Amino acid sequence: GEVKDIKEGLIELETERESVLGIVSSGEISEGEILSVGERMDYDEITDKIRGKIVLGGTFDRDTLSKAIGMGAGGVIAKDVPEGVLENFQEKKVPTPVIRIDPSDFGKFRQGERVIMDGAKKLIVKL
């Protein structure tokens, strides 16, 4: 993209692709297809269907996130994650990106869309 505007603490880019900037994040870069799981995904609902998918959901607790990552999720986009969980993932250098977004941005993503997530930059770009 091209730099559109620079202000204190903000660089605005203009791109051809829609992107969303997260609030808090952890992890590295991943690409995958979105799997929408609704407002809340419980620990027991996680199956191998999430392997390689970018899981989109409302609320995730620490154990559910850990299991999703352990089962091979490509990344997680969430409205809500408990305080300190993403910071802990950063400390442990968990490579799978997890990005908490503003609830107003939640509707910008749809099941089956492909995205690239960059946990270090808190950025999600639709492909």
PDB file of C-alpha atoms in Angstrom:
ATOM      1  CA  GLY A   1       0.000   0.000   0.000  1.00  0.00           C
ATOM      2  CA  GLU A   2       0.853   3.681  -0.020  1.00  0.00           C
ATOM      3  CA  VAL A   3       1.238   5.982   2.963  1.00  0.00           C
ATOM      4  CA  LYS A   4      -1.876   8.169   3.057  1.00  0.00           C
ATOM      5  CA  ASP A   5      -1.267  10.162   6.259  1.00  0.00           C
ATOM      6  CA  ILE A   6       1.174  10.297   9.155  1.00  0.00           C
ATOM      7  CA  LYS A   7       0.156  11.606  12.569  1.00  0.00           C
ATOM      8  CA  GLU A   8       1.630  11.165  16.010  1.00  0.00           C
ATOM      9  CA  GLY A   9       1.280   7.480  16.861  1.00  0.00           C
ATOM     10  CA  LEU A  10      -0.530   6.647  13.590  1.00  0.00           C
ATOM     11  CA  ILE A  11       0.451   5.793  10.045  1.00  0.00           C
ATOM     12  CA  GLU A  12      -2.495   5.462   7.665  1.00  0.00           C
ATOM     13  CA  LEU A  13      -1.968   3.242   4.631  1.00  0.00           C
ATOM     14  CA  GLU A  14      -4.117   3.010   1.537  1.00  0.00           C
ATOM     15  CA  THR A  15      -4.342  -0.473   0.050  1.00  0.00           C
ATOM     16  CA  GLU A  16      -6.425  -2.320  -2.492  1.00  0.00           C
ATOM     17  CA  ARG A  17      -7.299  -4.971   0.089  1.00  0.00           C
ATOM     18  CA  GLU A  18      -9.469  -4.509   3.161  1.00  0.00           C
ATOM     19  CA  SER A  19      -7.611  -4.840   6.435  1.00  0.00           C
ATOM     20  CA  VAL A  20      -8.437  -4.681  10.134  1.00  0.00           C
ATOM     21  CA  LEU A  21      -6.101  -3.562  12.889  1.00  0.00           C
ATOM     22  CA  GLY A  22      -6.462  -5.475  16.126  1.00  0.00           C
ATOM     23  CA  ILE A  23      -6.374  -4.167  19.683  1.00  0.00           C
ATOM     24  CA  VAL A  24      -4.092  -6.769  21.273  1.00  0.00           C
ATOM     25  CA  SER A  25      -2.293  -9.668  19.637  1.00  0.00           C
ATOM     26  CA  SER A  26       0.327 -12.357  19.882  1.00  0.00           C
ATOM     27  CA  GLY A  27       2.034 -14.728  17.491  1.00  0.00           C
ATOM     28  CA  GLU A  28       3.553 -14.509  14.055  1.00  0.00           C
ATOM     29  CA  ILE A  29       2.204 -14.630  10.470  1.00  0.00           C
ATOM     30  CA  SER A  30      -0.366 -17.124   9.193  1.00  0.00           C
ATOM     31  CA  GLU A  31      -2.665 -17.452   6.208  1.00  0.00           C
ATOM     32  CA  GLY A  32      -5.856 -19.429   6.034  1.00  0.00           C
ATOM     33  CA  GLU A  33      -9.576 -19.743   5.505  1.00  0.00           C
ATOM     34  CA  ILE A  34     -11.949 -18.378   8.123  1.00  0.00           C
ATOM     35  CA  LEU A  35     -14.010 -20.821  10.158  1.00  0.00           C
ATOM     36  CA  SER A  36     -16.719 -18.937  12.033  1.00  0.00           C
ATOM     37  CA  VAL A  37     -17.681 -20.462  15.385  1.00  0.00           C
ATOM     38  CA  GLY A  38     -20.192 -17.865  16.611  1.00  0.00           C
ATOM     39  CA  GLU A  39     -20.194 -15.851  19.796  1.00  0.00           C
ATOM     40  CA  ARG A  40     -18.500 -18.423  22.007  1.00  0.00           C
ATOM     41  CA  MET A  41     -16.529 -21.594  21.417  1.00  0.00           C
ATOM     42  CA  ASP A  42     -16.342 -24.009  24.313  1.00  0.00           C
ATOM     43  CA  TYR A  43     -13.414 -26.309  24.997  1.00  0.00           C
ATOM     44  CA  ASP A  44     -15.451 -29.445  24.196  1.00  0.00           C
ATOM     45  CA  GLU A  45     -16.518 -28.092  20.780  1.00  0.00           C
ATOM     46  CA  ILE A  46     -12.969 -28.036  19.396  1.00  0.00           C
ATOM     47  CA  THR A  47     -12.334 -30.802  16.875  1.00  0.00           C
ATOM     48  CA  ASP A  48      -9.836 -31.399  14.105  1.00  0.00           C
ATOM     49  CA  LYS A  49     -12.098 -29.355  11.754  1.00  0.00           C
ATOM     50  CA  ILE A  50     -10.121 -26.295  12.923  1.00  0.00           C
ATOM     51  CA  ARG A  51      -6.771 -27.613  11.673  1.00  0.00           C
ATOM     52  CA  GLY A  52      -5.224 -24.974   9.416  1.00  0.00           C
ATOM     53  CA  LYS A  53      -8.256 -22.656   9.733  1.00  0.00           C
ATOM     54  CA  ILE A  54      -8.411 -19.094  11.031  1.00  0.00           C
ATOM     55  CA  VAL A  55     -10.986 -19.438  13.803  1.00  0.00           C
ATOM     56  CA  LEU A  56     -13.341 -16.443  14.110  1.00  0.00           C
ATOM     57  CA  GLY A  57     -15.320 -16.198  17.318  1.00  0.00           C
ATOM     58  CA  GLY A  58     -16.637 -13.895  19.984  1.00  0.00           C
ATOM     59  CA  THR A  59     -15.198 -15.062  23.315  1.00  0.00           C
ATOM     60  CA  PHE A  60     -12.394 -17.511  24.027  1.00  0.00           C
ATOM     61  CA  ASP A  61     -11.039 -18.455  27.445  1.00  0.00           C
ATOM     62  CA  ARG A  62      -7.400 -19.423  28.013  1.00  0.00           C
ATOM     63  CA  ASP A  63      -7.961 -23.202  27.892  1.00  0.00           C
ATOM     64  CA  THR A  64     -10.051 -23.027  24.720  1.00  0.00           C
ATOM     65  CA  LEU A  65      -7.424 -20.909  22.954  1.00  0.00           C
ATOM     66  CA  SER A  66      -4.658 -23.268  24.056  1.00  0.00           C
ATOM     67  CA  LYS A  67      -6.555 -26.325  22.811  1.00  0.00           C
ATOM     68  CA  ALA A  68      -7.402 -24.653  19.478  1.00  0.00           C
ATOM     69  CA  ILE A  69      -3.724 -23.829  18.958  1.00  0.00           C
ATOM     70  CA  GLY A  70      -2.696 -27.318  20.046  1.00  0.00           C
ATOM     71  CA  MET A  71      -5.182 -28.868  17.589  1.00  0.00           C
ATOM     72  CA  GLY A  72      -3.588 -26.932  14.726  1.00  0.00           C
ATOM     73  CA  ALA A  73      -5.667 -23.781  14.239  1.00  0.00           C
ATOM     74  CA  GLY A  74      -3.863 -21.449  11.843  1.00  0.00           C
ATOM     75  CA  GLY A  75      -4.897 -18.445  13.915  1.00  0.00           C
ATOM     76  CA  VAL A  76      -7.677 -16.983  16.041  1.00  0.00           C
ATOM     77  CA  ILE A  77      -9.616 -13.733  15.598  1.00  0.00           C
ATOM     78  CA  ALA A  78     -11.630 -12.896  18.722  1.00  0.00           C
ATOM     79  CA  LYS A  79     -13.829 -10.165  20.161  1.00  0.00           C
ATOM     80  CA  ASP A  80     -12.795 -11.019  23.696  1.00  0.00           C
ATOM     81  CA  VAL A  81      -9.836 -12.754  25.333  1.00  0.00           C
ATOM     82  CA  PRO A  82      -9.226 -12.683  29.109  1.00  0.00           C
ATOM     83  CA  GLU A  83      -6.734 -10.126  30.430  1.00  0.00           C
ATOM     84  CA  GLY A  84      -3.140 -11.352  30.334  1.00  0.00           C
ATOM     85  CA  VAL A  85      -3.662 -14.385  28.066  1.00  0.00           C
ATOM     86  CA  LEU A  86      -2.143 -12.847  24.921  1.00  0.00           C
ATOM     87  CA  GLU A  87       0.705 -11.354  26.925  1.00  0.00           C
ATOM     88  CA  ASN A  88       1.420 -14.844  28.300  1.00  0.00           C
ATOM     89  CA  PHE A  89       1.379 -16.301  24.771  1.00  0.00           C
ATOM     90  CA  GLN A  90       3.879 -13.598  23.731  1.00  0.00           C
ATOM     91  CA  GLU A  91       6.191 -14.484  26.631  1.00  0.00           C
ATOM     92  CA  LYS A  92       6.042 -18.166  25.685  1.00  0.00           C
ATOM     93  CA  LYS A  93       6.636 -17.252  22.010  1.00  0.00           C
ATOM     94  CA  VAL A  94       3.555 -19.134  20.771  1.00  0.00           C
ATOM     95  CA  PRO A  95       3.814 -18.704  16.969  1.00  0.00           C
ATOM     96  CA  THR A  96       0.097 -19.078  16.149  1.00  0.00           C
ATOM     97  CA  PRO A  97      -1.388 -15.589  15.754  1.00  0.00           C
ATOM     98  CA  VAL A  98      -4.239 -14.591  18.047  1.00  0.00           C
ATOM     99  CA  ILE A  99      -5.712 -11.128  17.493  1.00  0.00           C
ATOM    100  CA  ARG A 100      -8.426  -9.459  19.574  1.00  0.00           C
ATOM    101  CA  ILE A 101     -10.399  -7.048  17.414  1.00  0.00           C
ATOM    102  CA  ASP A 102     -12.906  -4.317  18.149  1.00  0.00           C
ATOM    103  CA  PRO A 103     -16.430  -5.817  18.197  1.00  0.00           C
ATOM    104  CA  SER A 104     -17.458  -3.314  15.496  1.00  0.00           C
ATOM    105  CA  ASP A 105     -14.973  -5.000  13.110  1.00  0.00           C
ATOM    106  CA  PHE A 106     -16.312  -8.512  13.740  1.00  0.00           C
ATOM    107  CA  GLY A 107     -18.869  -8.358  10.910  1.00  0.00           C
ATOM    108  CA  LYS A 108     -16.172  -7.613   8.336  1.00  0.00           C
ATOM    109  CA  PHE A 109     -15.203 -11.296   8.178  1.00  0.00           C
ATOM    110  CA  ARG A 110     -17.172 -14.177   6.652  1.00  0.00           C
ATOM    111  CA  GLN A 111     -16.933 -17.947   6.749  1.00  0.00           C
ATOM    112  CA  GLY A 112     -14.713 -19.242   3.949  1.00  0.00           C
ATOM    113  CA  GLU A 113     -12.851 -15.977   3.254  1.00  0.00           C
ATOM    114  CA  ARG A 114      -9.056 -16.145   3.136  1.00  0.00           C
ATOM    115  CA  VAL A 115      -6.971 -13.828   5.291  1.00  0.00           C
ATOM    116  CA  ILE A 116      -3.393 -13.215   6.323  1.00  0.00           C
ATOM    117  CA  MET A 117      -2.827 -12.539  10.016  1.00  0.00           C
ATOM    118  CA  ASP A 118       0.250 -10.805  11.406  1.00  0.00           C
ATOM    119  CA  GLY A 119       0.264 -11.187  15.176  1.00  0.00           C
ATOM    120  CA  ALA A 120       3.302  -8.952  15.650  1.00  0.00           C
ATOM    121  CA  LYS A 121       1.622  -6.050  13.807  1.00  0.00           C
ATOM    122  CA  LYS A 122      -1.963  -6.779  15.028  1.00  0.00           C
ATOM    123  CA  LEU A 123      -3.026  -6.831  11.369  1.00  0.00           C
ATOM    124  CA  ILE A 124      -5.525  -8.946   9.443  1.00  0.00           C
ATOM    125  CA  VAL A 125      -5.681  -8.541   5.644  1.00  0.00           C
ATOM    126  CA  LYS A 126      -8.452 -10.046   3.534  1.00  0.00           C
ATOM    127  CA  LEU A 127      -7.251 -11.810   0.378  1.00  0.00           C
TER     128      LEU A 127
END
